[in-house]
Short mmCIF file of C-alpha atoms in Angstrom, two decimals:
data_model
loop_
_atom_site.label_atom_id
_atom_site.label_comp_id
_atom_site.label_asym_id
_atom_site.label_seq_id
_atom_site.Cartn_x
_atom_site.Cartn_y
_atom_site.Cartn_z
CA MET A 20 -12.39 3.68 -13.38
CA ALA A 21 -14.49 4.50 -10.56
CA SER A 22 -14.68 0.85 -9.45
CA ASP A 23 -17.61 -1.39 -9.09
CA ILE A 24 -19.10 -2.20 -5.66
CA PHE A 25 -17.81 -5.93 -6.10
CA VAL A 26 -14.32 -6.74 -7.26
CA ARG A 27 -13.14 -10.27 -8.13
CA ALA A 28 -9.75 -11.54 -7.21
CA GLY A 29 -7.30 -11.01 -9.88
CA GLU A 30 -9.01 -8.06 -11.39
CA GLY A 31 -6.83 -4.98 -11.86
CA ALA A 32 -3.54 -4.88 -13.67
CA TRP A 33 -0.20 -4.98 -11.85
CA GLU A 34 2.20 -2.24 -12.43
CA PRO A 35 5.73 -1.45 -11.37
CA THR A 36 6.33 1.21 -8.67
CA PRO A 37 9.11 3.60 -8.66
CA ASP A 38 10.80 1.87 -5.75
CA GLY A 39 11.09 -1.45 -7.50
CA ASN A 40 8.01 -3.23 -6.29
CA LYS A 41 4.62 -3.65 -7.79
CA ARG A 42 1.03 -2.59 -7.14
CA ARG A 43 -2.42 -2.96 -8.33
CA ILE A 44 -5.52 -0.83 -7.73
CA VAL A 45 -8.11 -3.13 -6.34
CA ALA A 46 -11.14 -0.77 -5.97
CA TYR A 47 -11.69 2.96 -5.32
CA THR A 48 -14.22 5.88 -5.14
CA GLU A 49 -13.44 9.54 -4.64
CA GLU A 50 -13.41 8.96 -0.85
CA LEU A 51 -11.51 5.67 -0.67
CA MET A 52 -8.96 3.54 -2.47
CA MET A 53 -7.73 -0.05 -1.83
CA VAL A 54 -4.35 -0.92 -3.37
CA GLU A 55 -2.40 -4.17 -3.09
CA PHE A 56 1.38 -3.98 -3.17
CA ALA A 57 3.74 -6.90 -3.76
CA PHE A 58 7.32 -7.09 -2.43
CA GLU A 59 10.21 -9.49 -2.94
CA GLU A 60 12.40 -10.17 0.09
CA GLY A 61 14.43 -7.10 0.78
CA GLY A 62 12.15 -4.96 -1.26
CA GLU A 63 11.61 -1.39 0.22
CA GLY A 64 8.77 1.00 0.11
CA TRP A 65 10.84 4.40 0.12
CA VAL A 66 10.12 6.74 3.11
CA HIS A 67 7.61 9.31 2.00
CA SER A 68 4.72 11.24 3.16
CA HIS A 69 1.22 12.28 1.66
CA PRO A 70 -1.82 14.16 2.82
CA HIS A 71 -4.01 10.93 2.66
CA VAL A 72 -4.70 8.83 5.74
CA GLN A 73 -3.45 5.24 5.09
CA SER A 74 -4.34 1.93 6.81
CA SER A 75 -2.36 -1.04 5.79
CA TYR A 76 -2.91 -4.81 6.38
CA VAL A 77 -0.07 -7.43 6.09
CA ALA A 78 -1.77 -9.95 3.77
CA GLU A 79 1.36 -12.11 3.41
CA GLY A 80 4.98 -12.10 4.66
CA SER A 81 6.72 -10.00 7.30
CA PHE A 82 7.78 -6.25 7.11
CA GLU A 83 9.77 -3.72 9.10
CA VAL A 84 7.48 -0.72 9.16
CA THR A 85 8.74 2.84 10.19
CA ILE A 86 6.23 5.54 10.79
CA ASP A 87 7.44 8.95 12.08
CA GLY A 88 10.76 7.44 13.16
CA ARG A 89 9.42 4.48 15.07
CA THR A 90 10.11 1.03 13.63
CA GLU A 91 8.14 -2.19 14.27
CA ARG A 92 8.16 -5.72 12.74
CA LEU A 93 4.82 -6.64 11.54
CA ASP A 94 3.81 -10.12 10.24
CA GLN A 95 0.92 -11.68 8.33
CA GLY A 96 -2.46 -10.46 9.88
CA ASP A 97 -1.02 -7.39 11.46
CA SER A 98 -1.91 -3.80 10.38
CA TYR A 99 -1.03 -0.19 10.94
CA ILE A 100 -2.38 3.39 10.46
CA VAL A 101 -0.57 6.21 9.02
CA PRO A 102 -2.03 9.71 9.87
CA SER A 103 -1.95 12.33 7.21
CA GLY A 104 1.49 13.86 6.54
CA LEU A 105 3.73 11.43 8.51
CA LYS A 106 6.84 9.99 6.96
CA HIS A 107 6.73 6.28 6.64
CA GLY A 108 8.27 3.30 4.70
CA VAL A 109 8.57 -0.38 4.73
CA LYS A 110 11.11 -3.01 4.15
CA ALA A 111 10.06 -6.67 3.29
CA LEU A 112 11.79 -9.18 5.63
CA SER A 113 10.33 -11.90 3.44
CA LYS A 114 8.30 -12.03 0.15
CA GLY A 115 5.02 -10.41 0.95
CA ARG A 116 1.95 -8.35 0.20
CA LEU A 117 0.41 -5.38 1.84
CA VAL A 118 -3.20 -4.19 1.20
CA ASP A 119 -3.40 -0.41 1.74
CA CYS A 120 -6.51 1.91 1.98
CA PHE A 121 -6.20 5.61 1.37
CA THR A 122 -8.68 8.24 2.02
CA PRO A 123 -9.21 10.29 -0.07
CA HIS A 124 -8.28 8.19 -2.95
CA ARG A 125 -4.69 8.52 -4.44
CA ALA A 126 -5.19 10.37 -7.72
CA ASP A 127 -1.52 10.08 -8.49
CA PHE A 128 -1.93 6.33 -8.64
CA LEU A 129 -4.40 6.72 -11.38
CA LYS A 130 -1.64 8.16 -13.67
CA SER A 131 1.32 6.08 -14.51
CA GLY A 132 4.54 6.88 -12.57
CA GLY A 133 2.85 7.76 -9.27
CA ASP A 134 4.68 6.88 -6.04
#
């Protein structure tokens, strides 16, 4: 699904993530992918790394975000960038949503069971 230029709210199917949360691919091209993640309070995005550069926006809620051993609390409206290869993870301090962008796109997310 190389996505359309315009995407409407609610398009894209939610799917469970291996760490117990859920995600939906919003839009993507070969160069860029936008993915929305939903967390219940206490939900965690396991510490991991990948070769993609990632930017994330806290659309709702509060999160404890750890990047390369540094931890900060981020609230609705805050954002962060993860350079390629750095270990990072999140913990939802309240129910919330993150909107992540990856460059290049996460091909592993296009197959079921990606992280």
